[in-house]
Coordinates of C-alpha atoms and ligand atoms in Angstrom, one line a residue:
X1 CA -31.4 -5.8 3.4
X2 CA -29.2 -3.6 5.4
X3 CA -26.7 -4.3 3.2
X4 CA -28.4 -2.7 0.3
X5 CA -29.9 -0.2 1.9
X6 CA -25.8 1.2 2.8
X7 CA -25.0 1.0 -0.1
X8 CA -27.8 2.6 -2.3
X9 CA -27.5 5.5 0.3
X10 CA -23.6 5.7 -1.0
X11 CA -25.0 5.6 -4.4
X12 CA -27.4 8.4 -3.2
X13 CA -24.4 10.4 -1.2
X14 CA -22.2 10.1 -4.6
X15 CA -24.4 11.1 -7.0
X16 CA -25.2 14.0 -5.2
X17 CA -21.6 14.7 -5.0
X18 CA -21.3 14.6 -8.7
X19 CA -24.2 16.4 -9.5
X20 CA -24.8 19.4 -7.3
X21 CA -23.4 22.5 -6.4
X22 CA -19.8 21.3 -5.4
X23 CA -19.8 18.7 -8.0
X24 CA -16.5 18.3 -9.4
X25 CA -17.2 19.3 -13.3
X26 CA -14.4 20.8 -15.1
X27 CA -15.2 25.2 -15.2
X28 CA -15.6 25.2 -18.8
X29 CA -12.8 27.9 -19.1
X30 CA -10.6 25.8 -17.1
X31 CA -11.0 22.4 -18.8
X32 CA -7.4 21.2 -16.3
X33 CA -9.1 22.2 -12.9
X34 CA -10.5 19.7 -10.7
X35 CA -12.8 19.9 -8.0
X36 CA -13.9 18.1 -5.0
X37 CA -17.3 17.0 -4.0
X38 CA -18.0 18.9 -0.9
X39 CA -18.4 17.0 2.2
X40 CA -15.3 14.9 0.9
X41 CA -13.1 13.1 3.4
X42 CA -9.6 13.8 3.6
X43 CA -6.8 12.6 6.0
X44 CA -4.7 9.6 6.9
X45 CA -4.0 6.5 8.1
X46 CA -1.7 4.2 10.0
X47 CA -1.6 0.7 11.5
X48 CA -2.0 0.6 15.6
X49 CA 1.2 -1.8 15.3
X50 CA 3.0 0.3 13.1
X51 CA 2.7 3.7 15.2
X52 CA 2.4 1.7 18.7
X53 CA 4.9 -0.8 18.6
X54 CA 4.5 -3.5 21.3
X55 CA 5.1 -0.9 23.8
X56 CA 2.6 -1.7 27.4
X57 CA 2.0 0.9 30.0
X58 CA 2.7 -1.5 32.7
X59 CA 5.8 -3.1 31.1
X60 CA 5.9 -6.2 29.2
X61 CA 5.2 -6.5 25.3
X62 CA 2.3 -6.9 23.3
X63 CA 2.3 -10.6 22.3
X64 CA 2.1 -11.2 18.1
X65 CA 3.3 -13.0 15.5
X66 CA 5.0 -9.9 14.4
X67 CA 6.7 -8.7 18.3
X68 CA 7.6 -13.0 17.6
X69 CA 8.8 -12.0 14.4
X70 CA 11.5 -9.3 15.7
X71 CA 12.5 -11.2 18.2
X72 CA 13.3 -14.1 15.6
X73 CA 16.1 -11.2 14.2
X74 CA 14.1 -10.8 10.7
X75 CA 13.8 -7.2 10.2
X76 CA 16.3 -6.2 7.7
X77 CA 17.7 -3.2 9.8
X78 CA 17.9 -4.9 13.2
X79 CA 15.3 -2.0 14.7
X80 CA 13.4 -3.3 17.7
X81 CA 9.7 -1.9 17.5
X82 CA 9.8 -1.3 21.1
X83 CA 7.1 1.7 21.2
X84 CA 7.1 2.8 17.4
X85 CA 6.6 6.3 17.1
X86 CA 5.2 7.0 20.9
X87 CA 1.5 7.6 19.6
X88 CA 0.4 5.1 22.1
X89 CA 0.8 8.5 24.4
X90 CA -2.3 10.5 24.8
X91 CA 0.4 14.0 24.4
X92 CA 1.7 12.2 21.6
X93 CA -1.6 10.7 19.3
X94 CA -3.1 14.6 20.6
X95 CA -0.2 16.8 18.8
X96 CA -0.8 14.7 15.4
X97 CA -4.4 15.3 15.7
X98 CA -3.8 18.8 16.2
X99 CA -1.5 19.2 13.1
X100 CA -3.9 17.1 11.0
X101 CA -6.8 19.3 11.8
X102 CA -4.8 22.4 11.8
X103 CA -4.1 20.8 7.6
X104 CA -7.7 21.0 7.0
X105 CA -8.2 16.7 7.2
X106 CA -11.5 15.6 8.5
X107 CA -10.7 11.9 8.8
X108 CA -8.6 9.3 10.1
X109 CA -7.9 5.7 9.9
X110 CA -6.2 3.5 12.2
X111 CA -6.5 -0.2 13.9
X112 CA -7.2 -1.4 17.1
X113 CA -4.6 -4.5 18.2
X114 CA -6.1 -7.5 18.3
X115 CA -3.2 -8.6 20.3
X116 CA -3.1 -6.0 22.1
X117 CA -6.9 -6.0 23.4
X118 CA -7.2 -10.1 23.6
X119 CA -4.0 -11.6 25.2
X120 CA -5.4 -14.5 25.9
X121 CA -8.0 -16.5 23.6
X122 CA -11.0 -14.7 24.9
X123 CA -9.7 -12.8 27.9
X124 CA -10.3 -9.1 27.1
X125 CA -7.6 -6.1 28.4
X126 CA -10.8 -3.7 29.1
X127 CA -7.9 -1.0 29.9
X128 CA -6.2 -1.5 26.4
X129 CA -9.3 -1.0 24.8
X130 CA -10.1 2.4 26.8
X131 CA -7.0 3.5 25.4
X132 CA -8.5 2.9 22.1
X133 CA -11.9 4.6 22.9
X134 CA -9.9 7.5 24.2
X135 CA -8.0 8.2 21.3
X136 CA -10.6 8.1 18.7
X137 CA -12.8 10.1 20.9
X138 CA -9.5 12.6 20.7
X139 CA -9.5 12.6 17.2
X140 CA -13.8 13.2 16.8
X141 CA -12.9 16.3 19.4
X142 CA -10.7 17.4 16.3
X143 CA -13.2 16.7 13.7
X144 CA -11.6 13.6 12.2
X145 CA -14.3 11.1 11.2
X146 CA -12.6 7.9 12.1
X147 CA -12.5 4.4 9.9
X148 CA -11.1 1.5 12.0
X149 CA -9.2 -1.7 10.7
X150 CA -9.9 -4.6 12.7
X151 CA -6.9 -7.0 11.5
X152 CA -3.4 -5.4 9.6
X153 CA -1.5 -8.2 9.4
X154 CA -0.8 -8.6 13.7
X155 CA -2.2 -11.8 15.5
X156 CA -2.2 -12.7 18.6
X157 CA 0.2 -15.4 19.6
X158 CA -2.4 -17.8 20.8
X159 CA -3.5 -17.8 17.1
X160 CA 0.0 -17.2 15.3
X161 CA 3.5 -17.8 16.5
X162 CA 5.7 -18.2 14.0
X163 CA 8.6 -19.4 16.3
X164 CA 9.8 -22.2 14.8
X165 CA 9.5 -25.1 17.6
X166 CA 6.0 -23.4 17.9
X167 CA 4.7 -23.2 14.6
X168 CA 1.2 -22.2 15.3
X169 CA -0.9 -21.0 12.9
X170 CA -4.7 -21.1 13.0
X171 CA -5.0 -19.1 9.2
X172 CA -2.7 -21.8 7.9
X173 CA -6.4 -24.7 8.3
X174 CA -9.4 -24.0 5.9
X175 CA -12.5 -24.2 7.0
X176 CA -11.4 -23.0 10.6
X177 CA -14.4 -22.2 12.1
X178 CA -13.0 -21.4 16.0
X179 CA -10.4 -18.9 14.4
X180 CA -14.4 -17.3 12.9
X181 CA -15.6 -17.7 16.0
X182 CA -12.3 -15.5 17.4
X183 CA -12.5 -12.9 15.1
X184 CA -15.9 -12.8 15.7
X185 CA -16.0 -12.2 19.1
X186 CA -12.7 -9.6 19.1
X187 CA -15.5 -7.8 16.5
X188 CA -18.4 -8.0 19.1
X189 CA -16.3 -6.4 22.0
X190 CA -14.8 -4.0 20.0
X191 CA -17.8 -2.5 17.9
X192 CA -20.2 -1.4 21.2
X193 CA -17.4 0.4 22.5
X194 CA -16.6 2.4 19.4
X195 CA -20.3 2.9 18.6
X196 CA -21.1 6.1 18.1
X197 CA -17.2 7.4 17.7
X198 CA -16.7 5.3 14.6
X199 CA -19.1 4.8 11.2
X200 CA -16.4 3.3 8.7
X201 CA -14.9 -0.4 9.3
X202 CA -12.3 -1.8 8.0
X203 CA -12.7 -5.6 8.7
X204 CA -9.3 -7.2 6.9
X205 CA -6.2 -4.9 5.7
X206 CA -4.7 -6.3 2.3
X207 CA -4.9 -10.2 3.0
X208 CA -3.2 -10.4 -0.2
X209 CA 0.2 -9.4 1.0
X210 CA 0.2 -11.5 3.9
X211 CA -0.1 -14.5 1.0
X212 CA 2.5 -13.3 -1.0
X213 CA 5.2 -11.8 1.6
X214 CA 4.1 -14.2 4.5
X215 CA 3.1 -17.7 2.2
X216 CA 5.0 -17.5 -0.8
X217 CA 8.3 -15.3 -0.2
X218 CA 8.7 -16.0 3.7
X219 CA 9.3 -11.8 4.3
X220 CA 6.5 -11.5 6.9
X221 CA 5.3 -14.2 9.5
X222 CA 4.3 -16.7 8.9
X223 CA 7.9 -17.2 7.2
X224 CA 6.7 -19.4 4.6
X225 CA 7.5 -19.9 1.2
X226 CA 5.5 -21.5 -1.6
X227 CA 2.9 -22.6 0.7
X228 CA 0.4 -22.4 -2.0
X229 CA -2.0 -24.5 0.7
X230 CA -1.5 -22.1 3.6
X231 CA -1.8 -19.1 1.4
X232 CA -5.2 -20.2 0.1
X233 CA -6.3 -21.5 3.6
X234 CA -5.8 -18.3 4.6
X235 CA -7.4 -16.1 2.1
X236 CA -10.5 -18.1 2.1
X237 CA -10.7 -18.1 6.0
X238 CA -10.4 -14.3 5.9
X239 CA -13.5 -14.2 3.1
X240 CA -15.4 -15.9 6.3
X241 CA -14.3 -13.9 9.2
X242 CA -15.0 -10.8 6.8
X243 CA -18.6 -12.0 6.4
X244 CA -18.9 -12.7 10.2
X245 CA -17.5 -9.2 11.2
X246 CA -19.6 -7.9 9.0
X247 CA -23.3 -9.6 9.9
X248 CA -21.6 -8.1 13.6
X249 CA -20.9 -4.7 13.1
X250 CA -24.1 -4.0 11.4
X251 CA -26.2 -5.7 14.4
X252 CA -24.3 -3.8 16.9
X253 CA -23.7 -0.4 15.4
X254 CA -26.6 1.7 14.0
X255 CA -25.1 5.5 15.8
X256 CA -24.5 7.6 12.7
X257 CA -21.0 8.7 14.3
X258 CA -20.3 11.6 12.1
X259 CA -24.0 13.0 11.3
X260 CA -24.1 11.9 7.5
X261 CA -27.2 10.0 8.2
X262 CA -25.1 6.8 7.3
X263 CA -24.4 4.6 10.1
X264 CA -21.8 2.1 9.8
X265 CA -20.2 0.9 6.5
X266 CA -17.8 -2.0 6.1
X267 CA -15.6 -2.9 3.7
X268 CA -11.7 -4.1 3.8
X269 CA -8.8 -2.1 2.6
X270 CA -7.8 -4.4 -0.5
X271 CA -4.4 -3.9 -2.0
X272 CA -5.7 -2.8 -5.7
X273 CA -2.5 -2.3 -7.7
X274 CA -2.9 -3.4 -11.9
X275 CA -0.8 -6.4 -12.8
X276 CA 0.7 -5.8 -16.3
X277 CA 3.2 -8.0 -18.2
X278 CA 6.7 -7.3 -17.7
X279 CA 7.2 -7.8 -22.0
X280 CA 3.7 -7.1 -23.5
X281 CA 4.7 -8.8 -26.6
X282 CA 4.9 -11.9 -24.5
X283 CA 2.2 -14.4 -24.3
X284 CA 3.6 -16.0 -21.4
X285 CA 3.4 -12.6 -19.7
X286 CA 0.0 -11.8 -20.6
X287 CA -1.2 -14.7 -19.6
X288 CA 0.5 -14.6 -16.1
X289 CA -0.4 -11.1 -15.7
X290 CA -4.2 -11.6 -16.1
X291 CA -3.9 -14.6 -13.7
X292 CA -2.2 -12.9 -11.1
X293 CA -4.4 -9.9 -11.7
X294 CA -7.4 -11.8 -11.2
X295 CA -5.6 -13.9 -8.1
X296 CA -4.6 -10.4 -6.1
X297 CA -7.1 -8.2 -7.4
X298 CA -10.4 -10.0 -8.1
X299 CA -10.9 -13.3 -6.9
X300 CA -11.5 -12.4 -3.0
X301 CA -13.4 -9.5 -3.7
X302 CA -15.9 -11.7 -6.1
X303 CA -16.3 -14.0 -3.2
X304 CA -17.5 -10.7 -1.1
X305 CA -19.9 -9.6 -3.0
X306 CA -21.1 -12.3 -5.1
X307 CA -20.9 -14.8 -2.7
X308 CA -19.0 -17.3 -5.8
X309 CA -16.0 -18.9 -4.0
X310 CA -13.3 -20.1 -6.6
X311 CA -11.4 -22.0 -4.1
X312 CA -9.1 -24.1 -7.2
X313 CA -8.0 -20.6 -8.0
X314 CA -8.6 -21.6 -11.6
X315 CA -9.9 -18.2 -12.7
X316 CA -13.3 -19.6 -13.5
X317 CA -16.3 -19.9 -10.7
X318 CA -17.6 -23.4 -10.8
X319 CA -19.6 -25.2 -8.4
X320 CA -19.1 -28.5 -10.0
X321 CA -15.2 -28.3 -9.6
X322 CA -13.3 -31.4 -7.7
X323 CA -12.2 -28.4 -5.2
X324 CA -15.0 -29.3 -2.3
X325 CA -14.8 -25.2 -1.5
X326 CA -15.6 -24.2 -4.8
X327 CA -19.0 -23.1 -3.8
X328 CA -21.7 -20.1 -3.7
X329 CA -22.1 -18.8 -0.3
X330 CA -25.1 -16.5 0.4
X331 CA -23.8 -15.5 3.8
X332 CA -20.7 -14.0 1.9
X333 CA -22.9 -11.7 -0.9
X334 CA -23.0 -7.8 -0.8
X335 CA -20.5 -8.1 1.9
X336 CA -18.8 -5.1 0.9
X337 CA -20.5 -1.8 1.5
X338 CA -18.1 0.3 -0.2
X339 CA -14.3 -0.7 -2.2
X340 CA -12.1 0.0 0.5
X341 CA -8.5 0.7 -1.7
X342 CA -5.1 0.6 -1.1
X343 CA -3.1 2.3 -4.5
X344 CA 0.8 2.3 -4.5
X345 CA 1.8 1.4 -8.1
X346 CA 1.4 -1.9 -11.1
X347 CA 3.2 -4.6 -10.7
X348 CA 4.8 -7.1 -13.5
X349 CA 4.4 -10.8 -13.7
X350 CA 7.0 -12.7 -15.3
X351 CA 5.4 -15.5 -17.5
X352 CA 8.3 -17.5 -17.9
X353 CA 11.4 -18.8 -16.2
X354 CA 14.3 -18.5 -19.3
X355 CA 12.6 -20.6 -21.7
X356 CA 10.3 -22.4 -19.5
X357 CA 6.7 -21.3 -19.2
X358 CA 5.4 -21.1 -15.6
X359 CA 3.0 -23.6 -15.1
X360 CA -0.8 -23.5 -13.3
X361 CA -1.5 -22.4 -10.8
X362 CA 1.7 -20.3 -10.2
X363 CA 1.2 -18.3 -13.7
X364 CA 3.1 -15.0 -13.3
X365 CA 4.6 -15.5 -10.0
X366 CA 7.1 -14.2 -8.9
X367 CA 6.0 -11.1 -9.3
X368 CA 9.0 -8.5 -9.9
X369 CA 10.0 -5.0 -8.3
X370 CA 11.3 -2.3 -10.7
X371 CA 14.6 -3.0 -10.2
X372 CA 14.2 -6.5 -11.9
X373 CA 12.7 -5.6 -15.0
X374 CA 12.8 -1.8 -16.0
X375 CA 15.1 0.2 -13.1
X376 CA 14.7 3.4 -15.9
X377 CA 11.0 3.5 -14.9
X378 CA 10.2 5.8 -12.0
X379 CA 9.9 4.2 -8.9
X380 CA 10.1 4.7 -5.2
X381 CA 13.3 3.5 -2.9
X382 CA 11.3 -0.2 -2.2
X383 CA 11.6 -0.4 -5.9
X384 CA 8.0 -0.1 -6.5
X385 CA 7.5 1.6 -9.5
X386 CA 5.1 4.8 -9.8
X387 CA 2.2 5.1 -12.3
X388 CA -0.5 7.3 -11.6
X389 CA -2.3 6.3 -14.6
X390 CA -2.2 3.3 -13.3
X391 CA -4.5 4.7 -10.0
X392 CA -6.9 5.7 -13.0
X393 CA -6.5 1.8 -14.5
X394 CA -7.4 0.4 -11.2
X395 CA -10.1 2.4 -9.9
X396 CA -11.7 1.7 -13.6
X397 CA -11.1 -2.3 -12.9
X398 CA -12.6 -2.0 -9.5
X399 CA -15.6 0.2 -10.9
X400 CA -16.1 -1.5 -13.8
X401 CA -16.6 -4.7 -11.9
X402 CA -18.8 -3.9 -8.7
X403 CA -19.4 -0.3 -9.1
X404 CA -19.2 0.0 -5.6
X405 CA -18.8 3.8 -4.5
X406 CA -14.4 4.0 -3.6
X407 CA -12.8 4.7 -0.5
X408 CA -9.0 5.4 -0.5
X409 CA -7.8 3.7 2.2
X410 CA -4.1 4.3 1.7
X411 CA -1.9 5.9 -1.1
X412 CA 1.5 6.8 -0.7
X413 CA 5.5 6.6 -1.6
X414 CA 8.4 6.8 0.4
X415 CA 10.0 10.4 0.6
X416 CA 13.1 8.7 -0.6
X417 CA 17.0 9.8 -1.2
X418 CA 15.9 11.1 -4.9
X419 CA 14.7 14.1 -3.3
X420 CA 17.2 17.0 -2.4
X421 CA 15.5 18.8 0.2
X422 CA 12.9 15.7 0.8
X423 CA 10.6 16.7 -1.7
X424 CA 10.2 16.6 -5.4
X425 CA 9.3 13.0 -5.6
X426 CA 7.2 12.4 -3.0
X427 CA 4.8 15.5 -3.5
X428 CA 4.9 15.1 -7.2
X429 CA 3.5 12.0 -6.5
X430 CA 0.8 12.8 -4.3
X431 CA -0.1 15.6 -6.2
X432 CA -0.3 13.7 -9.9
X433 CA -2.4 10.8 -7.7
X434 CA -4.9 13.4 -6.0
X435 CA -4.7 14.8 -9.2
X436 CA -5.9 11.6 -11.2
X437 CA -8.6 10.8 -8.7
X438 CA -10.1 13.8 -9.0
X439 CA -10.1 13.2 -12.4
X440 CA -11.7 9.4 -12.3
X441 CA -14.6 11.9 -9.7
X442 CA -15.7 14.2 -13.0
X443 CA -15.9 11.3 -14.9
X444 CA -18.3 10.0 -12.9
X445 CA -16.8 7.4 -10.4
X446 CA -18.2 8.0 -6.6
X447 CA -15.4 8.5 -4.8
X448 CA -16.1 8.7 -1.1
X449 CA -12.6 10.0 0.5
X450 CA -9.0 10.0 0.5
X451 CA -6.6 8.6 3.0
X452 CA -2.7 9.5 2.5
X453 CA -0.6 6.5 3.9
X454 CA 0.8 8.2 6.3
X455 CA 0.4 10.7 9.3
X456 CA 3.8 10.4 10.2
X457 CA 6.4 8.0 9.1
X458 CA 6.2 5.0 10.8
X459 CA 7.7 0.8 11.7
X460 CA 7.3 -0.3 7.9
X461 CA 6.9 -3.8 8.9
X462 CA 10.1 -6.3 7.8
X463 CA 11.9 -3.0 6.8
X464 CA 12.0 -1.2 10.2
X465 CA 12.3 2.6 10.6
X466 CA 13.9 3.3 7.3
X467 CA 11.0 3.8 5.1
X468 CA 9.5 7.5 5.2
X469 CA 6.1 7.3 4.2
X470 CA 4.6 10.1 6.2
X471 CA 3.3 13.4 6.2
X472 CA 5.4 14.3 9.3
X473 CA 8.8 12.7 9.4
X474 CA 10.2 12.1 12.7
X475 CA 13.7 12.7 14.1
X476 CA 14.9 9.5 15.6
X477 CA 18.0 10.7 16.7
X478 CA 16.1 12.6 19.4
X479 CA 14.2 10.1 21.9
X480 CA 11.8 12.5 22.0
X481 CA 11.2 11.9 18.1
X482 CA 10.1 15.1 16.9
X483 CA 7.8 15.0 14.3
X484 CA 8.8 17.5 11.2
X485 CA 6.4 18.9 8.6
X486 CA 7.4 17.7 4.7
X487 CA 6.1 18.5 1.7
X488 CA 3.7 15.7 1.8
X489 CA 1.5 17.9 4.8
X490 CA 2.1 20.8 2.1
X491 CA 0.3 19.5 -0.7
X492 CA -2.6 17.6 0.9
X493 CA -3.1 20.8 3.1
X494 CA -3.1 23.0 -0.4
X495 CA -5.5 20.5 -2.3
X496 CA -7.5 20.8 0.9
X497 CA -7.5 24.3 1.3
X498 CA -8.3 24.8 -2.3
X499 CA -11.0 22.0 -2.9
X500 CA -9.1 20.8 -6.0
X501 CA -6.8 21.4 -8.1
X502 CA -5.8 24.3 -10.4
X503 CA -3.1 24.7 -13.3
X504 CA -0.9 26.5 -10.6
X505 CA -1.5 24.3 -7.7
X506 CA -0.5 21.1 -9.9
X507 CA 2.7 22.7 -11.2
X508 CA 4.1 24.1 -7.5
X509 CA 4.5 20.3 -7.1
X510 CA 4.6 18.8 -10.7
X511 CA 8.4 18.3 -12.4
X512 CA 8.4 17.2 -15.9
X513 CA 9.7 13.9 -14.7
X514 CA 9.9 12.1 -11.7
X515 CA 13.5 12.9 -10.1
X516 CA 14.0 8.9 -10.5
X517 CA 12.4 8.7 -14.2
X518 CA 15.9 7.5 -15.9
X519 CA 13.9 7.5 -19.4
X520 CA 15.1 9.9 -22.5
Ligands
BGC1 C1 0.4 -1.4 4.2 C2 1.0 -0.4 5.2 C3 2.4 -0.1 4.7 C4 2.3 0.5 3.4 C5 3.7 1.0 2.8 C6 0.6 -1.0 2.8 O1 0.7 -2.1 2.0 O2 -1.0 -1.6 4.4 O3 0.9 -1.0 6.5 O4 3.0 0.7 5.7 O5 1.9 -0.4 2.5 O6 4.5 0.0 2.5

């Protein structure tokens, strides 16, 4: 009941949007301008682990698969995330506030450590979580509305170590109804205490990259690769923990934090990127791009809000099937108050291996970066390639679907060596994207906020500090590490400032090609 209650009122919240005063249709002299619903939520997000590190006030290291991971000598540039970007420091987390809300954001996403707060299998760090009251009680002093991620990608190293003579991994074992029972409780302690500071939830942050960098390519911890079984142990264990969380933060948290009259809404922050073919004209590549599109895009968010498990990944829901998990689970439907979205770019599956054709269930894998199939395309320095037609293609997927009301929990590029000056591709980017969405808005998709991945750059996971991805770069030459404005604070401050987007806004960022676009 609750469940659909939250979500009609989103319903409610976005129709208004589109309708009323504020509502986002084109002026009809101005058929290029775009305008954003007011009361829409703009700002950014980062990961606790990310901006923290494993840094601990009274010495010591925060203890995850991922501190495991550096010490194990896997990230590519050597960097040691001893205290990430210092915004584990009150003075430090309280200057970025300060510069977002001098930008005009009114919201802000981050995590609180699981490893951090639970050391040990249910013994609780009551001072690690005050940190984590404090600081989103900082940012609600600064007018941020605050959306909290309960799981990116760090464990605790009761749960996963990924040390080999320890290889523990409690994901890795489907059903595994004590890991539930973990993330269940980490959910109950966490949600009283944020009660009132906190109305949107992020239960699970893109579980599908954990399959394919931590399953199937061995990037990320766990380290393994093609372990089709762990990767769908763990994806259907996280479809379980999602429902439990879920059941748990709506019992324990009905304080509407941020006065909208909505209390708490849940939902994950799925990694939604279209999956094309890397030659349409092949059939091996369609085929392995619909199958991978339906694998990383679909099939766990079916499972959340219909309930319909498709646990032999065949593409097709079907109780009868061999697969004893193939199932319908009612505790799993309408789990998903709104479609929590993470955009960066398509991807391209590869249906083929020379003349081979890649067999079931691995149909499109692996799935390629830019500079395997098309390096002329524009694309980022990670070699992902840019599309912001493609945000428009997957928010109409998503829509289409479950026409759940969107929440864009991350978009973003690195700022990248194209740039001269740090800036053409990056903000051309971010503008075209804010640009798009506002776009997808008029036409009538319920669009709840924005989130630019990131505040600041930060530890980009197996890649270290190299990766710029924030608004605010940081210096970190200087110990102090400086944060310095880009472009990126620029244009979301402009777009901000404005409420949408005019001809001259759009072309103060806008080249006629990206500055990596190699095409004629
Ligand atoms: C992740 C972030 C990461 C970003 C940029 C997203 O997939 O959720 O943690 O920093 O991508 O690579």
């Amino acid at each position: 009941m609750l469940r659909r209650l939250a979500t009609i009122g989103l319903f409610a919240l976005a129709a208004a949007c589109n309708n009323g005063s504020g509502g986002g249709a084109p002026a009809p002299d101005d058929p290029f301008t775009v305008t954003f619903p007011a009361g829409f939520l703009w700002g950014t997000g980062n990961a606790a682990y990310q901006s923290e590190g494993n840094y601990k006030p009274g010495g010591g290291r925060v203890l995850s698969n991922w501190s495991r991971w550096e010490e194990m000598g896997k990230i590519h540039s050597g960097d040691d995330n001893d205290r990430g970007v210092r915004f584990y420091e009150k003075a430090y987390y309280e200057a970025d506030f300060d510069r977002a809300a001098a930008d005009g954001h009114n919201v802000f996403r981050m995590g609180v450590e699981w490893a951090r707060v639970e050391p040990e299998r249910g013994v609780f760090d009551d001072a690690e979580m005050q940190h984590y009251v404090d600081l989103f009680q900082a940012a609600k002093d600064r007018g941020l509305t605050t959306m909290v991620t309960l799981y990116h990608w760090v464990t605790p190293r009761w749960a996963a170590d990924p040390l080999p003579s320890v290889n523990r991994d409690l994901f890795a074992t489907f059903p595994n109804e004590p890991l539930w029972d973990d993330f269940e409780a980490f959910t109950r302690y966490v949600v009283p205490r944020l009660e009132g500071l906190v109305d949107y939830w992020v239960t699970f942050n893109e579980p599908f990259t954990v399959v394919a960098l931590g399953y199937l390519l061995g990037e990320h911890p766990p380290g393994k690769l093609l372990d089709l079984t762990g990767a769908i142990n763990f994806v259907l264990n996280v479809a379980f923990m999602h429902g439990r969380a879920y059941d748990a933060i709506h019992e324990l948290d009905d304080a509407d934090a941020d006065g909208d009259g909505e209390p708490a809404l849940v939902s994950m922050a799925h990694h939604g990127n279209r999956v094309l073919p890397v030659d349409p004209s092949n059939a091996d590549d369609q085929r392995g791009a619909r199958h991978l599109e339906y694998l990383l895009n679909l099939l766990l968010i079916d499972a959340v809000t219909t309930g319909n498990v498709d646990a032999d990944l065949d593409g097709v829901f079907n109780p009868d099937s061999a697969n004893p998990y193939e199932d319908h689970y009612p505790e799993l439907v309408g789990t998903m108050d709104y479609m929590g979205l993470n955009y960066y770019g398509p991807m391209r599956a590869l249906g083929h291996l020379g003349p081979f054709p890649i067999g079931a269930p691995l149909y499109g894998l692996p799935l390629l970066m830019v500079d395997q199939y098309d390096p002329d395309l524009p694309h980022n320095v990670l070699n992902r390639e840019i599309s912001a037609q493609g945000f428009r293609d997957t928010l109409d997927l998503y829509w289409d679907r479950y026409r759940l009301p969107f929440f864009i929990t991350e978009n973003g590029t690195d700022r990248g060596v194209y740039q001269p000056g740090n800036r053409e591709q990056a903000t051309m980017y971010h503008m075209e994207h804010i640009y798009v969405l506002g776009r997808a808005i008029e036409d009538g998709i319920p669009v709840i906020g924005y989130l630019k991945w990131s505040l600041t750059d930060n530890f980009e996971w197996v890649e270290g500090f190299g990766p710029t991805f924030g608004l605010y770069g940081i210096d970190y030459g200087d110990p102090a590490l400086p944060r310095i404005r880009t472009g990126n604070a620029d244009v979301l401050a402009d777009v901000i400032a404005a409420g949408g987007i005019d001809r001259a806004l759009y072309d103060r960022y806008v080249l006629e090609k990206y500055p990596s676009d190699a095409r004629e």
